[in-house]
XYZ file of C-alpha atoms in Angstrom:
774
model
C 0.667 -8.109 42.958
C -1.253 -9.293 40.226
C -3.269 -12.598 41.177
C -4.325 -15.263 38.218
C -7.731 -13.838 38.903
C -6.395 -10.722 37.584
C -4.715 -11.178 35.112
C -7.926 -13.516 33.634
C -9.990 -10.320 34.364
C -7.573 -8.415 31.882
C -7.421 -11.153 29.584
C -11.471 -10.683 29.390
C -11.044 -7.314 28.805
C -8.927 -6.818 25.946
C -10.052 -9.570 24.446
C -13.572 -8.468 24.418
C -12.363 -5.327 23.030
C -9.945 -7.215 20.705
C -13.191 -9.210 19.339
C -14.891 -6.171 18.800
C -12.397 -3.729 16.753
C -12.736 -6.802 14.393
C -15.983 -7.126 14.451
C -16.066 -3.381 13.749
C -14.266 -3.737 10.860
C -15.308 -6.350 9.327
C -18.419 -5.018 9.136
C -17.317 -1.265 7.879
C -14.543 -3.169 5.348
C -17.809 -4.249 3.338
C -19.227 -0.596 3.103
C -18.907 0.836 -0.547
C -18.015 3.936 0.636
C -15.662 2.891 3.003
C -13.527 0.752 0.411
C -10.919 3.781 -0.206
C -9.721 3.534 3.363
C -9.754 -0.468 3.577
C -7.899 -1.571 0.153
C -6.500 1.914 -0.682
C -3.247 0.407 -1.749
C -5.219 -1.329 -5.038
C -6.828 1.880 -6.483
C -3.603 3.524 -6.146
C -2.067 0.654 -8.473
C -5.386 1.317 -10.174
C -6.416 -1.902 -9.977
C -9.478 -1.124 -8.208
C -12.258 0.580 -9.228
C -15.219 2.614 -6.254
C -17.967 0.479 -6.089
C -20.608 4.090 -5.438
C -20.063 5.182 -8.669
C -23.402 3.384 -9.971
C -26.838 1.103 -8.391
C -29.186 2.616 -6.094
C -28.402 5.757 -3.744
C -28.736 3.064 -0.640
C -26.311 0.150 -2.498
C -23.529 2.539 -3.307
C -23.356 3.441 0.887
C -24.260 0.056 2.251
C -23.255 -3.786 1.427
C -26.825 -5.353 1.523
C -25.330 -8.133 0.765
C -26.385 -10.212 3.680
C -24.196 -13.311 2.526
C -20.932 -11.660 2.776
C -21.715 -10.671 6.789
C -21.879 -14.255 7.307
C -18.091 -14.572 6.258
C -17.052 -11.236 7.828
C -13.291 -13.088 9.426
C -12.312 -14.195 5.961
C -10.252 -11.506 5.815
C -7.620 -13.723 7.726
C -7.470 -16.665 5.406
C -7.024 -14.353 2.249
C -4.537 -12.485 3.677
C -2.427 -15.778 4.149
C -2.783 -17.053 0.785
C -0.715 -14.967 -1.197
C 2.706 -16.866 -1.987
C 5.813 -14.229 -0.409
C 7.233 -14.290 -4.262
C 3.631 -12.535 -5.115
C 3.653 -10.561 -1.838
C 7.309 -9.039 -3.137
C 5.840 -8.183 -6.266
C 3.470 -6.370 -4.829
C 4.300 -4.359 -1.709
C 8.383 -4.664 -1.875
C 10.994 -6.758 -0.798
C 10.776 -4.522 2.876
C 7.317 -5.382 3.730
C 7.543 -8.959 3.138
C 10.583 -9.171 4.804
C 9.321 -7.805 7.466
C 6.821 -9.514 7.956
C 9.417 -12.411 8.575
C 10.240 -10.950 11.663
C 6.961 -12.505 12.710
C 7.051 -15.597 11.874
C 10.985 -15.467 13.296
C 9.691 -14.825 16.298
C 6.997 -17.900 16.014
C 9.842 -19.947 14.861
C 12.038 -19.179 17.751
C 9.020 -19.103 20.520
C 6.812 -22.057 19.873
C 9.404 -24.738 20.140
C 10.964 -22.838 23.391
C 7.493 -22.428 25.226
C 6.646 -25.902 24.318
C 10.178 -26.974 26.338
C 9.890 -24.657 28.340
C 6.272 -26.099 29.693
C 7.482 -29.342 29.563
C 10.385 -29.234 31.570
C 10.458 -25.904 33.506
C 6.774 -25.585 34.573
C 6.712 -29.066 36.328
C 10.174 -28.310 38.121
C 9.240 -25.174 38.970
C 5.338 -25.685 40.342
C 6.283 -28.844 42.973
C 8.702 -26.345 44.813
C 6.812 -24.356 48.304
C 9.990 -21.961 48.428
C 7.818 -19.002 47.982
C 5.465 -19.948 50.911
C 8.352 -20.283 53.347
C 9.587 -16.796 51.770
C 6.026 -15.806 52.802
C 6.106 -16.283 56.382
C 9.863 -15.774 56.942
C 10.391 -11.981 54.710
C 6.604 -11.106 54.528
C 7.470 -11.252 50.688
C 4.266 -11.153 48.089
C 3.436 -13.170 45.685
C 0.544 -14.794 43.002
C 0.058 -18.528 42.180
C 1.800 -17.391 38.949
C 4.667 -16.904 40.539
C 4.486 -20.363 41.733
C 5.137 -21.241 38.341
C 8.147 -19.489 37.953
C 11.840 -20.185 39.239
C 11.379 -17.809 42.439
C 9.394 -20.789 43.772
C 12.550 -22.843 43.582
C 14.749 -22.423 46.573
C 18.085 -21.651 47.478
C 21.071 -24.154 46.369
C 18.652 -26.908 44.553
C 19.887 -28.758 42.371
C 16.828 -28.013 40.483
C 19.056 -24.986 39.218
C 20.667 -27.289 37.094
C 17.806 -28.110 34.426
C 17.353 -23.953 33.748
C 20.704 -23.493 33.028
C 20.545 -26.835 30.599
C 17.487 -25.458 28.969
C 19.166 -21.913 28.691
C 21.574 -23.393 27.124
C 18.366 -25.299 24.490
C 17.066 -21.925 24.657
C 20.310 -20.204 23.402
C 21.070 -23.033 20.414
C 18.031 -23.087 18.498
C 17.371 -19.227 18.637
C 20.962 -19.099 17.405
C 20.160 -21.261 14.993
C 16.882 -19.474 13.539
C 18.492 -16.248 13.288
C 21.431 -17.855 11.775
C 19.219 -19.048 8.469
C 16.698 -15.827 8.970
C 20.380 -13.968 8.489
C 20.842 -16.569 5.663
C 17.287 -16.811 3.971
C 17.318 -12.489 3.831
C 20.795 -11.989 2.640
C 19.973 -14.402 -0.541
C 16.322 -13.093 -0.944
C 17.850 -9.168 -0.970
C 20.809 -10.656 -3.789
C 17.773 -12.150 -6.006
C 15.608 -8.560 -5.425
C 18.803 -6.422 -6.554
C 19.577 -8.613 -9.431
C 15.728 -9.128 -10.356
C 14.042 -6.014 -9.986
C 13.634 -3.544 -12.321
C 15.935 -0.643 -13.543
C 16.003 2.550 -11.155
C 18.175 6.185 -11.149
C 19.283 4.472 -7.684
C 21.428 1.479 -8.988
C 23.795 4.189 -11.218
C 24.064 6.568 -8.686
C 26.023 8.093 -6.257
C 25.704 10.670 -3.314
C 28.571 13.124 -3.049
C 29.493 15.433 -0.311
C 31.818 17.127 1.368
C 33.032 19.281 -2.120
C 36.131 21.178 -1.314
C 35.326 24.792 -2.580
C 37.399 26.116 -5.203
C 37.816 29.544 -6.223
C 38.164 28.858 -10.081
C 34.967 27.011 -10.317
C 31.755 26.903 -9.079
C 30.162 23.544 -7.280
C 29.064 22.177 -10.984
C 31.653 22.708 -12.441
C 34.362 20.935 -10.002
C 31.453 17.910 -9.631
C 31.604 17.147 -13.258
C 36.189 17.949 -13.599
C 37.179 15.589 -10.695
C 34.601 12.825 -12.537
C 35.127 13.644 -15.826
C 39.411 12.915 -15.017
C 38.697 10.204 -12.021
C 36.015 7.833 -13.408
C 36.371 8.531 -17.530
C 35.095 5.926 -18.895
C 31.697 5.583 -16.696
C 31.045 8.919 -15.646
C 27.239 9.859 -16.973
C 25.631 13.320 -15.632
C 25.149 14.818 -12.317
C 22.812 17.035 -10.658
C 24.107 19.452 -7.393
C 22.061 20.014 -4.243
C 20.624 22.863 -4.057
C 18.524 24.648 -0.231
C 15.084 24.561 -1.406
C 13.856 24.281 2.387
C 12.081 27.773 1.989
C 10.848 27.158 -1.088
C 9.662 24.073 -0.215
C 7.512 25.601 3.083
C 6.162 28.412 0.315
C 5.138 25.715 -1.815
C 3.597 23.776 1.571
C 2.135 26.621 2.659
C 0.389 28.031 -0.431
C -1.312 23.702 -0.738
C -3.078 24.348 3.023
C -4.274 27.788 1.878
C -5.215 25.972 -1.688
C -6.965 22.935 0.441
C -9.356 25.611 2.575
C -9.932 27.802 -0.685
C -11.595 23.984 -2.572
C -13.301 23.953 1.395
C -15.096 27.164 1.371
C -15.672 26.924 -2.730
C -17.573 23.542 -2.028
C -19.349 24.676 0.840
C -20.697 28.333 -1.312
C -21.466 25.644 -4.150
C -23.903 23.624 -1.571
C -25.446 26.980 -0.630
C -25.039 30.149 -2.885
C -27.291 32.143 -0.297
C -24.734 33.793 1.596
C -21.131 33.827 0.571
C -18.939 31.921 3.199
C -16.585 34.923 6.202
C -13.967 33.928 8.228
C -11.676 36.079 10.653
C -8.253 36.621 10.215
C -6.767 36.678 13.159
C -4.651 33.176 14.800
C -7.261 29.818 13.852
C -9.876 32.188 13.084
C -10.424 32.844 16.012
C -10.522 36.972 16.256
C -9.563 39.299 13.972
C -11.908 41.180 11.291
C -14.578 39.547 9.650
C -13.806 39.542 5.571
C -14.872 36.395 2.186
C -13.575 33.608 2.959
C -13.321 32.546 -0.813
C -11.619 36.099 -1.923
C -9.069 36.186 1.069
C -7.709 32.823 -0.063
C -7.796 34.004 -3.564
C -5.638 36.260 -2.683
C -3.176 34.699 -0.670
C -2.305 32.205 -2.824
C -1.679 34.872 -5.639
C 0.705 36.466 -3.247
C 2.522 33.063 -2.038
C 2.742 32.231 -5.446
C 4.768 35.464 -6.398
C 6.932 34.577 -3.094
C 7.366 31.375 -4.800
C 8.575 32.419 -8.567
C 10.893 34.656 -6.483
C 12.143 31.842 -4.086
C 12.256 29.668 -7.353
C 14.632 32.030 -9.038
C 16.937 33.416 -6.136
C 17.469 29.405 -5.417
C 18.639 29.114 -8.977
C 20.695 32.016 -9.370
C 22.081 32.705 -6.091
C 25.610 30.865 -5.882
C 24.914 30.492 -2.148
C 21.890 28.565 -1.874
C 24.061 25.872 -3.986
C 25.499 22.641 -1.163
C 28.449 20.866 -2.184
C 26.876 18.205 -2.344
C 26.026 16.524 -5.762
C 23.624 13.203 -7.203
C 26.588 12.069 -9.442
C 24.682 8.664 -11.905
C 27.867 6.444 -14.162
C 26.865 4.456 -17.427
C 27.305 1.576 -15.303
C 25.820 0.048 -11.821
C 29.508 -1.198 -12.048
C 30.978 2.382 -11.601
C 28.753 3.933 -9.832
C 29.665 0.059 -7.417
C 33.217 1.426 -7.730
C 32.893 4.890 -6.678
C 29.975 4.318 -3.972
C 32.298 1.911 -2.365
C 35.880 3.146 -2.872
C 37.952 6.402 -1.256
C 37.861 9.648 -3.956
C 40.084 11.635 -2.315
C 43.330 11.432 -0.542
C 42.008 13.046 2.260
C 39.510 10.660 3.211
C 37.048 13.570 4.426
C 36.410 15.256 0.923
C 34.982 13.801 -1.937
C 33.196 11.561 0.793
C 30.777 9.339 -1.246
C 27.468 7.106 -1.057
C 25.008 5.173 -2.646
C 22.539 7.922 -3.609
C 18.840 6.663 -2.077
C 16.103 6.305 -4.028
C 14.792 9.417 -5.252
C 11.498 8.458 -3.164
C 13.794 8.227 -0.134
C 15.568 11.162 -0.231
C 14.601 13.482 3.037
C 15.248 17.091 1.174
C 15.527 19.316 4.001
C 18.228 17.555 5.716
C 20.269 17.393 2.071
C 21.534 21.336 2.974
C 22.852 20.544 6.499
C 26.448 21.325 5.739
C 28.455 18.127 6.461
C 31.146 19.424 8.511
C 27.954 20.143 11.095
C 26.637 16.587 11.513
C 28.757 15.535 13.740
C 27.902 18.537 15.876
C 24.627 17.446 15.469
C 24.345 13.976 16.632
C 26.656 14.931 19.451
C 24.339 17.533 20.578
C 21.392 14.906 20.632
C 22.834 12.328 22.071
C 22.984 14.059 25.333
C 19.471 15.223 24.378
C 18.542 11.531 24.617
C 20.448 10.568 27.844
C 18.416 13.186 29.271
C 15.494 12.085 27.877
C 15.956 8.630 29.022
C 16.862 9.360 32.211
C 13.691 11.915 33.399
C 11.426 9.542 31.581
C 11.997 6.844 34.928
C 9.472 9.423 36.569
C 6.676 8.696 34.691
C 7.432 4.762 34.694
C 7.541 4.776 38.046
C 4.462 6.324 39.064
C 3.290 3.910 36.208
C 4.362 0.846 38.536
C 3.052 2.014 41.525
C -0.101 1.288 39.844
C 1.039 -2.153 39.667
C 0.612 -2.705 42.955
C -2.871 -2.599 45.040
C -1.094 -3.109 48.616
C 0.739 0.423 47.966
C -2.084 2.023 46.721
C -3.611 1.158 50.088
C -0.485 2.450 52.398
C -0.274 5.367 50.232
C -4.063 6.723 50.261
C -5.901 4.386 52.625
C -9.133 6.210 52.317
C -9.812 4.419 48.980
C -9.506 1.039 50.792
C -13.495 0.303 50.344
C -13.237 1.133 46.961
C -10.149 -0.566 45.741
C -11.130 -3.731 47.989
C -13.666 -4.263 45.383
C -13.252 -7.696 43.580
C -13.650 -6.506 40.394
C -11.977 -2.538 41.136
C -8.989 -4.378 42.428
C -8.858 -6.689 38.977
C -8.394 -3.791 36.739
C -6.533 -1.828 38.626
C -4.288 -4.655 38.491
C -4.487 -6.509 35.873
C -4.749 -3.981 32.909
C -4.404 -0.259 34.057
C -0.437 -0.747 34.539
C -0.657 -1.767 30.706
C -3.056 1.706 29.662
C -1.054 4.036 31.300
C 2.246 2.785 30.232
C 1.199 2.806 26.389
C 0.080 6.372 27.446
C 2.784 7.282 28.160
C 4.628 5.792 25.304
C 2.076 7.774 22.731
C 4.368 10.838 21.908
C 7.634 9.516 22.290
C 8.157 7.837 18.627
C 7.396 11.502 17.383
C 10.026 13.119 19.293
C 12.522 10.663 18.869
C 11.865 11.531 14.937
C 11.992 15.034 15.464
C 15.590 13.770 16.924
C 16.780 11.971 14.459
C 16.083 14.195 11.486
C 18.252 17.218 13.663
C 20.510 15.028 13.172
C 21.318 15.283 9.554
C 19.685 11.494 8.132
C 19.437 12.543 4.136
C 16.936 9.359 3.342
C 13.899 8.248 5.142
C 14.833 4.728 5.525
C 17.666 5.907 7.470
C 16.029 8.315 9.215
C 13.433 5.002 10.444
C 16.882 2.890 11.841
C 18.191 5.416 14.022
C 14.453 6.614 15.496
C 14.172 2.493 15.831
C 17.359 2.231 17.508
C 16.901 4.948 19.937
C 13.538 4.230 20.580
C 14.705 0.112 21.337
C 16.637 1.577 23.452
C 14.558 3.572 25.876
C 12.632 0.691 25.969
C 15.669 -1.119 27.557
C 16.147 1.388 29.660
C 12.626 2.639 30.572
C 9.948 0.234 29.950
C 12.223 -2.822 30.740
C 15.242 -2.148 33.488
C 12.220 0.797 35.024
C 9.476 -1.787 34.942
C 11.675 -4.484 36.651
C 13.075 -2.140 39.098
C 11.201 0.200 40.396
C 8.591 -2.265 39.961
C 10.782 -4.783 42.532
C 11.355 -1.443 44.948
C 7.908 -0.707 45.261
C 6.972 -4.523 45.858
C 9.280 -5.137 48.476
C 9.828 -1.608 50.195
C 8.776 -2.845 53.813
C 10.793 -6.256 53.347
C 14.027 -3.920 52.648
C 13.288 -1.791 55.469
C 12.914 -4.628 58.101
C 15.912 -6.813 57.102
C 19.614 -6.153 57.015
C 21.772 -5.063 53.910
C 23.038 -8.342 52.856
C 19.642 -9.573 52.128
C 18.486 -7.228 49.773
C 20.110 -8.391 46.413
C 18.072 -11.783 47.770
C 15.147 -10.300 48.069
C 15.275 -8.525 44.831
C 15.954 -11.934 42.922
C 13.485 -13.806 44.566
C 10.985 -10.221 43.383
C 12.242 -9.340 39.993
C 10.292 -12.320 37.925
C 7.309 -11.479 40.009
C 7.555 -8.673 37.734
C 5.904 -11.043 34.980
C 2.418 -10.469 35.623
C 2.820 -6.580 34.853
C 4.406 -7.551 31.636
C 1.297 -9.893 30.796
C -1.132 -7.184 31.277
C 1.493 -5.162 28.724
C 1.189 -7.518 26.455
C -2.423 -7.817 26.206
C -3.109 -4.074 26.413
C -0.453 -3.543 23.338
C 0.031 -6.986 21.299
C -3.795 -7.573 21.531
C -6.152 -5.198 21.814
C -3.826 -3.027 20.463
C -2.755 -4.806 17.306
C -7.079 -5.349 16.643
C -7.126 -1.765 17.158
C -4.625 -1.303 13.613
C -6.256 -3.314 11.509
C -9.806 -0.963 12.362
C -7.597 2.196 11.195
C -10.517 4.470 12.982
C -8.304 7.707 12.831
C -7.422 7.189 8.750
C -11.357 6.538 8.694
C -12.587 9.557 10.447
C -9.885 11.708 8.484
C -10.707 10.478 5.050
C -14.574 10.513 5.429
C -13.835 14.395 7.012
C -12.106 15.205 4.054
C -14.726 13.067 1.074
C -17.385 15.675 2.458
C -15.790 18.851 2.654
C -12.604 19.208 0.402
C -13.232 16.819 -2.987
C -14.772 17.521 -5.805
C -12.806 15.504 -8.372
C -11.535 12.121 -8.660
C -8.137 13.597 -8.387
C -9.301 14.698 -4.811
C -10.511 11.718 -3.996
C -7.356 9.454 -4.202
C -5.283 12.641 -2.195
C -7.798 12.181 0.470
C -7.067 8.220 0.939
C -4.410 7.905 3.560
C -2.904 4.216 3.424
C 0.058 5.282 5.392
C 3.098 2.415 5.902
C 4.907 0.058 8.524
C 6.361 2.624 10.336
C 9.160 0.856 10.607
C 10.863 3.226 13.525
C 7.943 2.293 15.898
C 6.798 -1.149 14.637
C 9.724 -3.281 14.851
C 11.604 -1.946 18.457
C 8.091 -3.145 19.925
C 8.185 -6.288 17.893
C 12.276 -6.712 19.638
C 10.497 -5.850 23.335
C 8.233 -8.513 22.823
C 11.496 -10.929 21.866
C 12.842 -9.282 24.579
C 10.796 -10.116 27.160
C 10.516 -13.523 25.588
C 13.656 -14.784 26.053
C 14.298 -13.287 29.290
C 10.686 -15.158 31.225
C 11.545 -18.601 29.279
C 13.592 -19.489 31.918
C 12.539 -17.048 34.881
C 8.240 -17.572 34.328
C 7.715 -19.183 31.435
C 3.670 -18.566 31.662
C 4.466 -15.546 29.696
C 5.394 -17.365 26.487
C 2.054 -17.932 25.275
C 0.644 -14.518 25.618
C 3.888 -13.783 23.120
C 3.017 -16.619 20.771
C -0.354 -15.275 20.813
C 0.970 -12.078 19.851
C 3.348 -13.080 17.092
C 0.560 -14.891 15.335
C -1.975 -12.355 15.733
C 0.045 -9.464 14.542
C 1.374 -11.591 11.464
C -2.390 -11.826 9.910
C -2.776 -8.706 10.949
C -0.026 -6.773 9.366
C 0.069 -9.168 6.188
C -3.531 -8.193 5.219
C -2.564 -4.279 5.892
C 0.697 -4.769 3.407
C -1.588 -6.289 1.302
C -4.505 -4.104 1.116
C -3.860 -0.700 3.084
C 0.252 0.610 3.571
C 1.804 2.064 0.760
C 4.867 2.090 1.395
C 7.452 6.064 1.144
C 10.739 4.202 0.094
C 12.338 0.156 -0.839
C 15.540 -0.323 0.858
C 16.145 -4.110 -0.252
C 15.610 -5.178 3.782
C 18.821 -3.501 4.211
C 17.342 -2.918 8.073
C 18.215 -6.303 9.188
C 21.217 -6.248 10.360
C 19.156 -4.031 13.274
C 16.642 -6.600 13.684
C 19.475 -8.932 14.016
C 21.806 -7.091 16.094
C 18.375 -6.692 18.187
C 17.510 -10.092 19.275
C 20.780 -10.738 19.934
C 21.383 -8.293 22.984
C 17.800 -9.676 24.030
C 19.656 -12.759 24.217
C 22.645 -11.725 25.819
C 20.603 -9.525 28.549
C 18.652 -12.778 29.030
C 22.135 -14.411 29.971
C 22.931 -12.149 32.262
C 19.672 -11.570 34.107
C 19.899 -15.660 34.425
C 23.339 -15.069 36.096
C 22.072 -12.170 38.529
C 19.431 -14.359 39.906
C 21.424 -17.228 39.849
C 24.048 -15.925 42.275
C 21.098 -14.522 44.844
C 19.936 -18.289 44.528
C 23.351 -19.250 46.250
C 23.927 -21.428 42.863
C 28.065 -20.614 42.986
C 28.205 -24.058 41.421
C 25.960 -23.622 38.442
C 26.970 -19.995 37.612
C 29.904 -20.529 35.936
C 28.453 -22.748 33.197
C 26.269 -19.697 32.524
C 29.487 -17.339 31.731
C 30.244 -18.671 28.733
C 26.873 -18.349 26.811
C 27.082 -14.187 26.482
C 30.345 -15.226 24.791
C 29.344 -17.701 22.730
C 26.119 -15.642 21.946
C 28.788 -12.594 21.081
C 31.264 -14.507 19.199
C 28.446 -16.245 16.806
C 27.050 -12.215 16.318
C 29.944 -11.421 14.832
C 30.320 -14.670 12.654
C 26.917 -14.573 11.128
C 27.840 -10.248 11.143
C 30.954 -11.342 8.930
C 29.335 -13.882 6.959
C 26.509 -12.128 5.456
C 26.490 -8.172 6.921
C 28.557 -6.785 3.069
C 25.300 -8.216 1.364
C 23.113 -4.762 3.073
C 26.346 -2.477 2.518
C 27.620 -3.119 -0.803
C 26.419 -4.429 -4.019
C 28.988 -7.093 -5.608
C 30.396 -6.226 -8.712
C 30.136 -9.081 -9.892
C 26.319 -8.199 -9.586
C 26.700 -5.244 -11.041
C 28.770 -6.452 -14.543
C 26.129 -8.978 -14.809
C 23.058 -6.830 -14.774
C 24.908 -4.543 -16.986
C 25.791 -6.479 -19.351
C 22.678 -8.682 -19.677
C 20.503 -4.569 -19.251
C 23.031 -4.065 -23.224
C 22.015 -7.025 -24.466
C 18.445 -6.595 -24.227
C 18.057 -2.831 -24.648
C 21.154 -1.805 -26.306
C 19.245 1.413 -27.410
C 18.257 2.437 -24.566
C 18.885 6.106 -23.483
C 20.030 6.329 -19.801
C 20.740 10.359 -19.596
C 17.498 10.847 -20.511
C 16.590 8.539 -17.953
C 18.489 9.566 -15.365
C 18.443 13.316 -15.759
C 15.221 14.441 -13.744
C 15.278 11.874 -11.514
C 17.083 14.230 -8.768
C 14.755 17.142 -9.300
C 14.004 18.394 -5.959
C 10.594 18.191 -5.746
C 9.445 22.455 -5.539
C 10.858 21.840 -9.220
C 9.030 19.375 -10.334
C 5.336 22.143 -10.983
C 2.765 21.616 -13.245
C 4.649 23.302 -16.296
C 7.755 21.585 -15.557
C 6.554 17.889 -15.032
C 8.063 15.019 -17.017
C 5.431 12.754 -18.511
C 6.232 8.742 -16.301
C 5.828 7.063 -19.296
C 8.239 8.664 -21.374
C 10.992 8.480 -18.498
C 10.919 5.026 -17.538
C 11.413 4.330 -21.215
C 13.940 6.659 -21.745
C 12.546 8.427 -24.764
C 13.646 12.080 -23.450
C 16.401 13.431 -25.567
C 18.143 16.385 -23.575
C 20.763 18.326 -25.363
C 24.994 18.418 -23.469
C 25.606 21.769 -23.108
C 29.218 22.640 -23.594
C 31.071 25.067 -21.407
C 35.115 26.017 -20.929
C 37.039 24.668 -17.981
C 37.805 27.801 -16.204
C 40.530 25.935 -13.726
C 43.677 27.288 -12.989
C 45.318 25.215 -10.666
C 45.841 21.505 -10.581
C 45.521 21.201 -6.799
C 42.086 18.340 -7.788
C 44.195 17.095 -11.418
C 46.402 14.260 -11.308
C 50.165 15.433 -11.504
C 52.441 14.892 -14.557
C 53.792 11.583 -14.849
C 56.964 11.441 -13.493
C 58.304 8.553 -16.012
C 57.135 10.419 -19.559
C 56.649 13.771 -17.561
C 53.164 14.034 -19.531
C 50.139 15.052 -18.084
C 47.861 12.608 -16.195
C 44.746 10.727 -18.733
C 44.065 13.634 -20.982
C 41.112 16.445 -19.766
C 39.560 18.456 -22.540
C 39.773 21.524 -22.833
C 35.761 21.910 -22.169
C 33.682 19.660 -19.855
C 29.872 18.848 -19.847
C 28.193 20.901 -17.869
C 25.465 19.332 -15.090
C 22.696 21.963 -14.826
C 21.715 22.361 -10.846
């Protein structure tokens, strides 16, 4: 069991690590040759130029202004200066709302920490239940545990204090959640009403288009929407399966990078042409001229790409039963996206189209009917992944008990008993070991989400984040508590009657606070400081800059600004919400560590969002209902944990008063979703009509069809010869000529039947309709 001294050693190690990371960052960010690593967002916006283009060679590499080193920590206040409206304009609503999660953590836990330390800590500390338990049941405990609920004797009236505080903490958390839900919903609606014209505002993704023997998918889509949305339909673009073509393009790009590398290498030393082996990873095989070999390979790939491009465009089998359908107005798109299109609810399925940069093109080629099977398979796979991961979690918990290690490896006792080593093992090693186990998990979960068939990057990240959160609850939180308690109290379990075991668990669970404190310091202190240092992007940029960069465009492509990584960052934040809410009434000593994490992470990620991260997409904070729901989940878990703990304390008369808490919390969650969730999943028709009216008044001659024509073209068809000038596209100056083709329909299967009153046909369908090219 980690003692106060062990926690102090762990804190010193992590604070020193964080200070070293911050000091290294403060120095490296001032050097001109690192400018593109630590300020890439400003380069991508065209608002910053390289400081290493002119002047003496030394000044182009090293910053010789010693005054700037004195102010090496000024990046923190600078990151906090930008107002939120300016931040939204600079980085988008997703980034600004993501930062509000950290602010919400501070709003919740600062008052809770003040109350807990002012009321609960004195109540817990002025007891001696653990001292008595040590003599009777041989239970291990530390000084920190004396500040927890474990130090209160059975049947004590002091438990009423914890119950009252549980109600106070719940009401305060719900109040903050409600205010934040209202604020973010308002921000989202304001953002949607004020943002400039975007293709996804006018476009709907239509899936599961029924097959028709008389018409192609493109003709069928055109026909269906001309009949059912005659006043609002504008154009469409069918989805094609270009995954093989995309793979060939990606392979060609890699070969081109190697060719650039060898050409640059030869230009620096022309005494000998570079050679390479053609075998696996260049480790074996015949030697060839590297430049000639890659030129030949690129030519072959270019021919394959051209053939595959022609096949995709001509082969009907490559056309998927899906399309991006665009409308003349936002109002028309909103009506289509939010209503059922067909009598059969499984056909002509519509949803809002992701913005073009948010589309995950590979999954558009997956047949819609196979998605259910894929998601069932992944659900089963995730269950087994979560279950079997308990084994390494249990191994990590073995390190959390120095006594357990001594019992299982007596020969290490002399080494382990050295005070500093003992403190490191118990106060630092468990946290770092658990973090290492979790390194590859987000990648595995993202692969699983991609297999499920989600069609946008934002939905992929949200699904991966949900699974990551579930995994953290089961393995990191519950797994650490249960396996840790079992290891700590194994000897007591063996030597006592079965009816005493629940009581021992009730005493032991709060003792795991020391383990989570070490984890918070490793992950939330040193880990966040490592985030701002950006060691991996720094190394990769300089390697690319040395071996591949020949032009300014190459140098820009070498930058790796990255993004927030919602699928990994948000579940990690939610783990801290869970720990804080669970231990607020049990072991309040953990709360200051939580506050330090939220404050430090807020400053670091605000700096990264302003200067580094370049978001891949903008969802308008569509993730907030998930954030709200996970905090509610953490709140309910904390209430159930307190109920279980009270039952072991023989406080039967007080336990019924806790039953109302989860009921009220779940009711509150339903109320919040009923009041505000629709703002995140639906677009109000009133807002759509207002925005359409304003745009028609401001720009009545805007060519919307030209603007939307190429918005949802698959990236592999946007080659150098096919690129459209962005300025022309945004201004709507392009003109396209509509092609008229005869309608081939022989049946009336998807056409409304004649009116029974007049006997005439349904709204007149012209003999010819406009065809949308794939």
